Short mmCIF file of C-alpha atoms and ligand atoms in Angstrom, two decimals:
data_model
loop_
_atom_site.label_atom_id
_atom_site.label_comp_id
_atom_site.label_asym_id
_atom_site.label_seq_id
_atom_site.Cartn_x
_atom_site.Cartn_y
_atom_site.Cartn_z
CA UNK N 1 -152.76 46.09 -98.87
CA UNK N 2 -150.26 49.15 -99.23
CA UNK N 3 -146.53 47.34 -99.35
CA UNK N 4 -145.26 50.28 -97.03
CA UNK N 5 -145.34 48.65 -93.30
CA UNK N 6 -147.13 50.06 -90.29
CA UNK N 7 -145.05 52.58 -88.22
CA UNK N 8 -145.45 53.32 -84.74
CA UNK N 9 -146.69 56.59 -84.95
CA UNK N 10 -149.99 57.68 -83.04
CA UNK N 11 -152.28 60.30 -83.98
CA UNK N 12 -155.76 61.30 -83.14
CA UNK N 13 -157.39 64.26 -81.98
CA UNK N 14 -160.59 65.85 -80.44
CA UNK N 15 -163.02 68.51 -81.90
CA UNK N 16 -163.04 71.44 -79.53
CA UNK N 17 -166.82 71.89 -79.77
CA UNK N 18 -167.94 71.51 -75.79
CA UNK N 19 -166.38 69.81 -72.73
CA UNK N 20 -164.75 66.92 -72.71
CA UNK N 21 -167.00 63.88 -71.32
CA UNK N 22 -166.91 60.45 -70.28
CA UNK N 23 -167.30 59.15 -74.01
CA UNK N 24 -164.14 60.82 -74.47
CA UNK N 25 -162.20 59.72 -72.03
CA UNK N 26 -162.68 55.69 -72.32
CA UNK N 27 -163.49 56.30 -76.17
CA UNK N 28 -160.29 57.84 -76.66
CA UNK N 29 -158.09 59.85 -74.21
CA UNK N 30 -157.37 56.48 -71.77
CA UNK N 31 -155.85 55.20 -74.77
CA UNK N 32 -153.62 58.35 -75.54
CA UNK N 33 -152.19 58.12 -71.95
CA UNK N 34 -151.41 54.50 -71.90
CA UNK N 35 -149.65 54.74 -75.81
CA UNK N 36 -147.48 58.05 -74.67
CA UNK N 37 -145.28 55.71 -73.03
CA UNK N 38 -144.87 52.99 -76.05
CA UNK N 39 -145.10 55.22 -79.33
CA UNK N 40 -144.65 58.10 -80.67
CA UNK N 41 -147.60 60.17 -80.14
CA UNK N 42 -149.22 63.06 -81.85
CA UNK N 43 -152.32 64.32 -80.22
CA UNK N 44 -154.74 67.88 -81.65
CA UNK N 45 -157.14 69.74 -80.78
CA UNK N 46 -158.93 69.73 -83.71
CA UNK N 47 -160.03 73.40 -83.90
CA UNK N 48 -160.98 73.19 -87.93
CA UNK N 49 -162.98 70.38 -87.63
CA UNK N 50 -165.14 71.91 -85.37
CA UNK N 51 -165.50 74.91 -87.61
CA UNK N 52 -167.46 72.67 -89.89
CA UNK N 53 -170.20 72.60 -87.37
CA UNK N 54 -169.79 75.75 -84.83
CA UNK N 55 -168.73 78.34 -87.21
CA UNK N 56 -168.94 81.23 -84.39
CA UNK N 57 -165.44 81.60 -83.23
CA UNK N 58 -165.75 84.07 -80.35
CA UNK N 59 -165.73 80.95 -77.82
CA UNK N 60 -163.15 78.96 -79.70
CA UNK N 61 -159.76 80.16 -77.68
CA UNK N 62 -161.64 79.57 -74.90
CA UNK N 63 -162.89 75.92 -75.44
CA UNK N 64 -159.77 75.28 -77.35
CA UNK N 65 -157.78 75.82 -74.32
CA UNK N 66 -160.71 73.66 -71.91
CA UNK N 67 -159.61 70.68 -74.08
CA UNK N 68 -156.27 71.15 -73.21
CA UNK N 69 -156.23 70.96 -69.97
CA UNK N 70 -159.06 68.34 -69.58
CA UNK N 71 -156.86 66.08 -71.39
CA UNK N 72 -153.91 66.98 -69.50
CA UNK N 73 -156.21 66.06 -66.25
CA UNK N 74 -156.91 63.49 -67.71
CA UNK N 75 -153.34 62.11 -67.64
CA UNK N 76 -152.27 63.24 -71.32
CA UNK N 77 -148.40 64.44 -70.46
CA UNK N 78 -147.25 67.10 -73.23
CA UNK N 79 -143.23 66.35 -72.62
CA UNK N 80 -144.17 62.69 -74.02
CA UNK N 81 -146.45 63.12 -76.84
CA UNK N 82 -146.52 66.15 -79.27
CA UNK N 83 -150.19 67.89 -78.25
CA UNK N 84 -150.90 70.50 -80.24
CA UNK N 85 -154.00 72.71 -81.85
CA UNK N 86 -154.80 71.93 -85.64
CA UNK N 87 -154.91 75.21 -87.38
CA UNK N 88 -151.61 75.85 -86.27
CA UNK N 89 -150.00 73.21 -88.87
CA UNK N 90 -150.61 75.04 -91.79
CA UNK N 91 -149.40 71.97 -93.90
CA UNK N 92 -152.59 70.37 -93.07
CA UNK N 93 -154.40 72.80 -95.64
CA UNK N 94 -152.05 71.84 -98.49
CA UNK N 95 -152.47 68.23 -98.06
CA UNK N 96 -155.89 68.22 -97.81
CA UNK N 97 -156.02 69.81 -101.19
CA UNK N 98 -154.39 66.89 -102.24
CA UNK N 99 -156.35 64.27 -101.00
CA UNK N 100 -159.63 65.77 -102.15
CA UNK N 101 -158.58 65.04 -105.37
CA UNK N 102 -158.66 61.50 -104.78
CA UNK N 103 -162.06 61.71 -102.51
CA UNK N 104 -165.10 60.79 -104.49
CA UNK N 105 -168.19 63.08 -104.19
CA UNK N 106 -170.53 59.51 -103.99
CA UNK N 107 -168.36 57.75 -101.20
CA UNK N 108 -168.30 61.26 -98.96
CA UNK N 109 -171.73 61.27 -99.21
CA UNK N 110 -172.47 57.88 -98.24
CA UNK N 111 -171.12 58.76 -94.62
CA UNK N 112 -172.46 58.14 -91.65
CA UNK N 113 -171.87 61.23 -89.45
CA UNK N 114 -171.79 63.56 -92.67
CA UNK N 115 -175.57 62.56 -93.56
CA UNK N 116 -176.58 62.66 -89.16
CA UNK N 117 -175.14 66.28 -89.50
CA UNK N 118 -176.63 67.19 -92.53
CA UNK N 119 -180.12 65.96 -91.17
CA UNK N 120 -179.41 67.86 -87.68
CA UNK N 121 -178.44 71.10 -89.77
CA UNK N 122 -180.32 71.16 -93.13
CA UNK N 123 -178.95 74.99 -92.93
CA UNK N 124 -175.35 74.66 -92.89
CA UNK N 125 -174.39 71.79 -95.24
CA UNK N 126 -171.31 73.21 -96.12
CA UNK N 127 -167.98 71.37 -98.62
CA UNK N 128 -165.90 71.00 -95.19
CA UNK N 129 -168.48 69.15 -93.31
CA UNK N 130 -168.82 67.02 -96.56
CA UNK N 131 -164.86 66.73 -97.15
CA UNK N 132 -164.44 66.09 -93.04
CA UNK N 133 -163.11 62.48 -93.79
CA UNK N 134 -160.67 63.79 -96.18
CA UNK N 135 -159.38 66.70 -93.62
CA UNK N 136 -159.38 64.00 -90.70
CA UNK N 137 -157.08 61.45 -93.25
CA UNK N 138 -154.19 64.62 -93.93
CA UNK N 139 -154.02 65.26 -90.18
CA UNK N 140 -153.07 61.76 -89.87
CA UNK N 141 -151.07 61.09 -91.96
CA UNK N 142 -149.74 64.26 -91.93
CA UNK N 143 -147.27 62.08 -89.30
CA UNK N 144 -147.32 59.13 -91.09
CA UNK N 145 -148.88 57.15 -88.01
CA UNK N 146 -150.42 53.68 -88.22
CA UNK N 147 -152.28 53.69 -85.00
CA UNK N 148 -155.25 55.65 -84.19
CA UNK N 149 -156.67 55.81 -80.97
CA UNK N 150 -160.69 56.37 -81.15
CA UNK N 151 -163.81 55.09 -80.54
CA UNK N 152 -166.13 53.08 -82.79
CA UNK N 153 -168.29 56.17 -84.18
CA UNK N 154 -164.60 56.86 -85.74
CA UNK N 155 -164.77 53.33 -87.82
CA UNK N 156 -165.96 54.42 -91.18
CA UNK N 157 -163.91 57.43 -90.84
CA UNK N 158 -160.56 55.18 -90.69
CA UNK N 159 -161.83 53.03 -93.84
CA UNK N 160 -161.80 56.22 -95.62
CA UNK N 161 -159.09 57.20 -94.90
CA UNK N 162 -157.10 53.60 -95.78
CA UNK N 163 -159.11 54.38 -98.84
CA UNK N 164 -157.33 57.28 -99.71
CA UNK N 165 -154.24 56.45 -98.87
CA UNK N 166 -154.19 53.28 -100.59
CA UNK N 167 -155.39 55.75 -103.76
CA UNK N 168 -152.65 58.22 -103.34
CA UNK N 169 -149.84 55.54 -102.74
CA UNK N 170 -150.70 53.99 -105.71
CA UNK N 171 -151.10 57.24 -107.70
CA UNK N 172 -147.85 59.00 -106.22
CA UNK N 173 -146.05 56.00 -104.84
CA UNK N 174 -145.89 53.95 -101.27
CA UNK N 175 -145.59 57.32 -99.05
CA UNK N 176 -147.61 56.45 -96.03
CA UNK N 177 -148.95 53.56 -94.12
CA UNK N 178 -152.42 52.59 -94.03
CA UNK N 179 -154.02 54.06 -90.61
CA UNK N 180 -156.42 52.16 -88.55
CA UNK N 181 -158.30 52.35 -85.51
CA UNK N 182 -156.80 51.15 -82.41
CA UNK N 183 -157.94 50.34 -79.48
CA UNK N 184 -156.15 48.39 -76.17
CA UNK N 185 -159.37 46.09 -75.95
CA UNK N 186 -159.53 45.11 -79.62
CA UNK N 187 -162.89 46.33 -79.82
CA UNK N 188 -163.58 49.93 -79.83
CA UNK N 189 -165.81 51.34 -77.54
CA UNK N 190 -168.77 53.21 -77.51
CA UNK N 191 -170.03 55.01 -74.49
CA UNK N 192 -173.64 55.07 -74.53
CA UNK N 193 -175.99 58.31 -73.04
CA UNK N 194 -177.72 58.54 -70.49
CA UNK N 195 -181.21 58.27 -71.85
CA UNK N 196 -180.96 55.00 -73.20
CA UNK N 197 -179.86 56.11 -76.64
CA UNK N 198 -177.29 56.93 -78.77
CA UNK N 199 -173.72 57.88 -77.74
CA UNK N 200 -172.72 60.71 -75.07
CA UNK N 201 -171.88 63.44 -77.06
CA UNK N 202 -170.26 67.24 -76.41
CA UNK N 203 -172.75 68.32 -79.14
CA UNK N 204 -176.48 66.89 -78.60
CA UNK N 205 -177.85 66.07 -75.23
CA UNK N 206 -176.37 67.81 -71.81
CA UNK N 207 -178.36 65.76 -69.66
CA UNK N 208 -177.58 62.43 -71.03
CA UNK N 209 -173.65 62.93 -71.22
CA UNK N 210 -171.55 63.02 -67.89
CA UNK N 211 -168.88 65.64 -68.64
CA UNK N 212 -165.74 66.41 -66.61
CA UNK N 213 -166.74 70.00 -66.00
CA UNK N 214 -170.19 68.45 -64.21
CA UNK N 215 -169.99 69.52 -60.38
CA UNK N 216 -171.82 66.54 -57.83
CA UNK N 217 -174.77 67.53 -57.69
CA UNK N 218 -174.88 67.56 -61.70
CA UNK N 219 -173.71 64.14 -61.75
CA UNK N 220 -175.92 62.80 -59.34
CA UNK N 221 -178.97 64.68 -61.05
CA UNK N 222 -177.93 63.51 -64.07
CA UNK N 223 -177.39 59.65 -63.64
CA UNK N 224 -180.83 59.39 -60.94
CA UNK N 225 -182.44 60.88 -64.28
CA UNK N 226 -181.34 57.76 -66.44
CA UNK N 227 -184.00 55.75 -67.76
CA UNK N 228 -185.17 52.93 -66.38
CA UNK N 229 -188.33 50.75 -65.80
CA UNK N 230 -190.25 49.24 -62.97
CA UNK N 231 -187.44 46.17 -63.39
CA UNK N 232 -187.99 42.55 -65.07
CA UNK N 233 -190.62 40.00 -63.94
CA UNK N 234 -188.62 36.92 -64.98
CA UNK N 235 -186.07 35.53 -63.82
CA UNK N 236 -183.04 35.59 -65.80
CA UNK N 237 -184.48 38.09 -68.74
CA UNK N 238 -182.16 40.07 -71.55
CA UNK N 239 -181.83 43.76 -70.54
CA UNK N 240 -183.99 46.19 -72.28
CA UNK N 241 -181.33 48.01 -74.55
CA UNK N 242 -181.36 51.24 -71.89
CA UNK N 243 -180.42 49.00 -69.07
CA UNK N 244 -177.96 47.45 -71.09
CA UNK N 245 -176.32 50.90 -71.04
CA UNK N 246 -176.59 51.92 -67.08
CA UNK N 247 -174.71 48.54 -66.77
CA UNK N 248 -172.24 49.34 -69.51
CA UNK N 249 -172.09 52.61 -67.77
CA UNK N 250 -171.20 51.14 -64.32
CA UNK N 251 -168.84 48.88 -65.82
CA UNK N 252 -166.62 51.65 -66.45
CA UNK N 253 -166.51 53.17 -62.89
CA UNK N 254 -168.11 50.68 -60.55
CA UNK N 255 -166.12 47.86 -58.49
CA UNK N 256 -166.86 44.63 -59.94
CA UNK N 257 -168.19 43.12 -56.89
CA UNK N 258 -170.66 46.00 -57.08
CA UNK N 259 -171.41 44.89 -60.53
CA UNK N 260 -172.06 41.19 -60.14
CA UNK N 261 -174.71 42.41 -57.03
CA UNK N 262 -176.73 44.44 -58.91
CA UNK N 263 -176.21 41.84 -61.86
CA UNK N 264 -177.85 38.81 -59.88
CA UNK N 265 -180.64 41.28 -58.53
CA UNK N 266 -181.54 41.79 -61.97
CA UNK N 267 -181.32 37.91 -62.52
CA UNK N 268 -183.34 37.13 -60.09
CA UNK N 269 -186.25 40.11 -60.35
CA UNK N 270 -185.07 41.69 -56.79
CA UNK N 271 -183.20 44.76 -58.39
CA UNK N 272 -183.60 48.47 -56.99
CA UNK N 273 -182.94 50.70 -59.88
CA UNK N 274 -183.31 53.94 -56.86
CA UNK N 275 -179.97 51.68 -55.33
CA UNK N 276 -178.18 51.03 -58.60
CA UNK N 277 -178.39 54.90 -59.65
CA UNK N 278 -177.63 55.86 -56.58
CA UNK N 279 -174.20 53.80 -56.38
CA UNK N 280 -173.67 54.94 -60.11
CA UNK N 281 -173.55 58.72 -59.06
CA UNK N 282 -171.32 57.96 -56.05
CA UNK N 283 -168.62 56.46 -58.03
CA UNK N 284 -168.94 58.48 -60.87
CA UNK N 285 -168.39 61.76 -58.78
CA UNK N 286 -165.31 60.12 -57.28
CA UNK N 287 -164.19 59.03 -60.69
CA UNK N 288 -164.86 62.36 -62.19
CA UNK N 289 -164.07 64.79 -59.08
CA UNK N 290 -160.28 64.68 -59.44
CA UNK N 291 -160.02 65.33 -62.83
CA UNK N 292 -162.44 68.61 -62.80
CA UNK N 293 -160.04 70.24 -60.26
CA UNK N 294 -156.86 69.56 -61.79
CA UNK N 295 -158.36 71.04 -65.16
CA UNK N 296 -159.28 74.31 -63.36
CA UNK N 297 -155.81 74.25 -61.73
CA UNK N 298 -154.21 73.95 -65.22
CA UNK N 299 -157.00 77.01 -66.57
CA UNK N 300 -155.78 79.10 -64.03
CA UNK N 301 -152.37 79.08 -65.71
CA UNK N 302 -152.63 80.62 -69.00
CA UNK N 303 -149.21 80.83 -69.14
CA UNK N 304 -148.73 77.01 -69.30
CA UNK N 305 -151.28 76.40 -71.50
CA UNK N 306 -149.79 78.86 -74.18
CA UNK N 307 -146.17 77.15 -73.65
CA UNK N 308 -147.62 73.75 -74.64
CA UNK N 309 -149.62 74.92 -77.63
CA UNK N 310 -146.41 76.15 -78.65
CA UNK N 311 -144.45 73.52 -77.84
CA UNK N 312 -146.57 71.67 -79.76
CA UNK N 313 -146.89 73.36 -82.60
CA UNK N 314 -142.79 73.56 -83.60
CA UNK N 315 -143.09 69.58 -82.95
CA UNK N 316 -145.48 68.98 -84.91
CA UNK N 317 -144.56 71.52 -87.31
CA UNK N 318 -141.53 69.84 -87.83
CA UNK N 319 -142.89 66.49 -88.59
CA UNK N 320 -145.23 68.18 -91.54
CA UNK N 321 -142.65 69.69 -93.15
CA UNK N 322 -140.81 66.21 -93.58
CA UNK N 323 -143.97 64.90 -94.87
CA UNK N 324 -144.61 67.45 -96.96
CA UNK N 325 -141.54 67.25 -99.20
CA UNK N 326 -141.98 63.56 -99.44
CA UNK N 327 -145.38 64.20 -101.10
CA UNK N 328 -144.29 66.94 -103.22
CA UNK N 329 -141.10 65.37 -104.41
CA UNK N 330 -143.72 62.12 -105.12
CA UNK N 331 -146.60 64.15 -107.30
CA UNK N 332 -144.01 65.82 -108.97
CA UNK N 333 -144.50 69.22 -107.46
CA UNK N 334 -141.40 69.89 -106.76
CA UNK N 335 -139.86 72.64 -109.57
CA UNK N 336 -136.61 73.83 -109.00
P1 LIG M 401 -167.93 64.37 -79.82
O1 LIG M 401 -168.59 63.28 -80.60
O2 LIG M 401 -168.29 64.32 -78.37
O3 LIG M 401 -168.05 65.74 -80.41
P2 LIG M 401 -165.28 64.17 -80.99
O4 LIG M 401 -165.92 64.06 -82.32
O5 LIG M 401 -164.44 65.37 -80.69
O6 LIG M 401 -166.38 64.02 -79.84
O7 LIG M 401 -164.44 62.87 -80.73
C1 LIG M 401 -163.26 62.79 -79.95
C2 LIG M 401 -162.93 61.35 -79.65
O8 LIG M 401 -163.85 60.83 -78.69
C3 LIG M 401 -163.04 60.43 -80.87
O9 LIG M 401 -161.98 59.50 -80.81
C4 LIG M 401 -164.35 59.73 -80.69
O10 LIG M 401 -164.35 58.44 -81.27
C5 LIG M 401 -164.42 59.63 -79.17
N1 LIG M 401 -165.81 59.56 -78.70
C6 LIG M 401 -166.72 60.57 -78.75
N2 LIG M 401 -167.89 60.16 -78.19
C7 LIG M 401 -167.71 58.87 -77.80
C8 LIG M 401 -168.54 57.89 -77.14
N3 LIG M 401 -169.78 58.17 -76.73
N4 LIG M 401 -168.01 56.67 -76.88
C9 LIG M 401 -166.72 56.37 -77.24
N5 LIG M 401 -165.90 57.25 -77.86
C10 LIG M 401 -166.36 58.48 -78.13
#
């Protein structure tokens, strides 16, 4: 355990590689609008992340600025927390350069999403994809926060980064707290896709993950798609794991009256998965409706958009270049 205590500084970000989607939202973002009003919050979009994947950049102002205002939609206020775009906290570089001194080829590796990418892209596995745990650890800590709202495909990610913090505060001295995941539930949360595997995703599957952008009859499409079987034949029986998710799925939209009926038809063998997917869609597209208009309200204004980035670069701007003299004073960098 570092001796430095936990602040109450948030940070966390999202990769502006596709739309935003439901995993998103009750992964992550839900939690960013309920801590903007209790901490101090520091939200990215994280624009050089994504370059370790989607190295064309010719669509990256574009989805950069999508991300923005889905998140605003989504409730994510820009007067209360500092939301800015990565690459435009150029401090981030020079930490990072740091910390990958004290980042161990064999433990980078060993992680999860770096060896899934690597398998996905044989072709592109480049040092930054490998080194992505190292570049997510100096944006957070980059504010010194504690808390870090994401959801559980983020897990291993956050013991790396306690890792390397732990490493650098005992090399340099107690600088920065140790960051860890945080979510209002206790447990994080992973939002599972629509074809009874995995996670929703911006990157893999389009027809498995609900995304904001989705118009109604996308939605509806999409969730009477979801797979599902001819129902059980005994009473009381455990969910196959893909009906585990359509429930896990409704739970997140669905009323919970709604829930417990379609619950009991399953316990007792009477359940209509045509009924169940057809309720699903319904409350989805109200759920989701809202939110895609008010993000093509905010797209219409460029002018807005580019006043937040800003905004949000000088804020967090200034918080970097406090941190950044702490850790140069403490390696001894600093010369005159
Ligand atoms: P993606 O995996 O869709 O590219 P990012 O890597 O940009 O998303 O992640 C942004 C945030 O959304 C992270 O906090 C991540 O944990 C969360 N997140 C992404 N997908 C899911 C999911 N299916 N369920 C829960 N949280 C998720």
């Amino acid at each position: 355990m570092s001796a430095i205590i936990p602040s109450n500084i948030v940070m966390s970000g999202i990769r502006p590689t596709g739309m935003v989607h439901l995993g998103n939202y009750f992964g992550a973002i839900r939690n960013y609008v309920k801590m903007q009003d209790e901490f101090e919050c520091y939200f990215m979009v994280a624009d050089l992340h994504s370059l370790t994947t989607h190295p064309e950049t010719a669509e990256l102002k574009r989805n950069v600025r999508r991300v923005l205002a889905e998140n605003i939609a989504c409730g994510l206020d820009p007067n209360k927390a500092t939301f800015y775009c990565q690459s435009h906290v150029y401090e981030t570089g020079e930490l990072y350069l740091y910390l990958n001194m004290l980042a161990y080829k064999g433990e980078l590796e060993k992680t999860v999403t770096f060896k899934d990418k690597a398998r996905q892209h044989p072709e592109n596995i480049n040092a930054g994809l490998l080194t992505y745990p190292v570049l997510q650890t100096a944006d957070i800590i980059m504010h010194r926060a504690s808390l870090v709202p994401v959801g559980k495909d983020q897990e291993q990610h956050l013991e790396m980064a306690r890792n390397f913090v732990v490493r650098f505060n005992h090399r340099y001295g107690e600088i920065f707290p140790e960051p860890r995941a945080f979510n209002y539930n206790q447990e994080l949360i992973k939002v599972p896709g629509l074809d009874g595997s995995g996670k929703m995703s911006k990157s893999e599957n389009n027809m498995s993950t609900l995304y904001f952008a989705d118009d109604n009859d996308t939605i509806k499409k999409k969730v009477m798609k979801a797979l599902t079987d001819g129902g059980p034949t005994e009473m009381n029986s455990k969910k196959p794991d893909y009906i585990e998710n359509i429930f896990a799925l409704m739970k997140l939209v669905c009323k919970e009256e709604v829930i417990e009926k379609f619950e009991s038809d399953f316990n007792n063998c009477t359940i209509r998965y045509g009924d169940l997917k057809k309720q699903l869609a319904e409350d989805m597209i109200n759920f989701i409706t809202p939110v895609r208009e008010k993000t093509n309200d905010i797209l219409a204004n460029d002018a807005y958009l580019i006043e937040v980035m800003e905004k949000g670069a000088h804020k967090a701007r200034e918080s970097a270049r406090k941190t950044m003299d702490l850790v140069r004073n403490a390696m001894g960098l600093n010369y005159f």
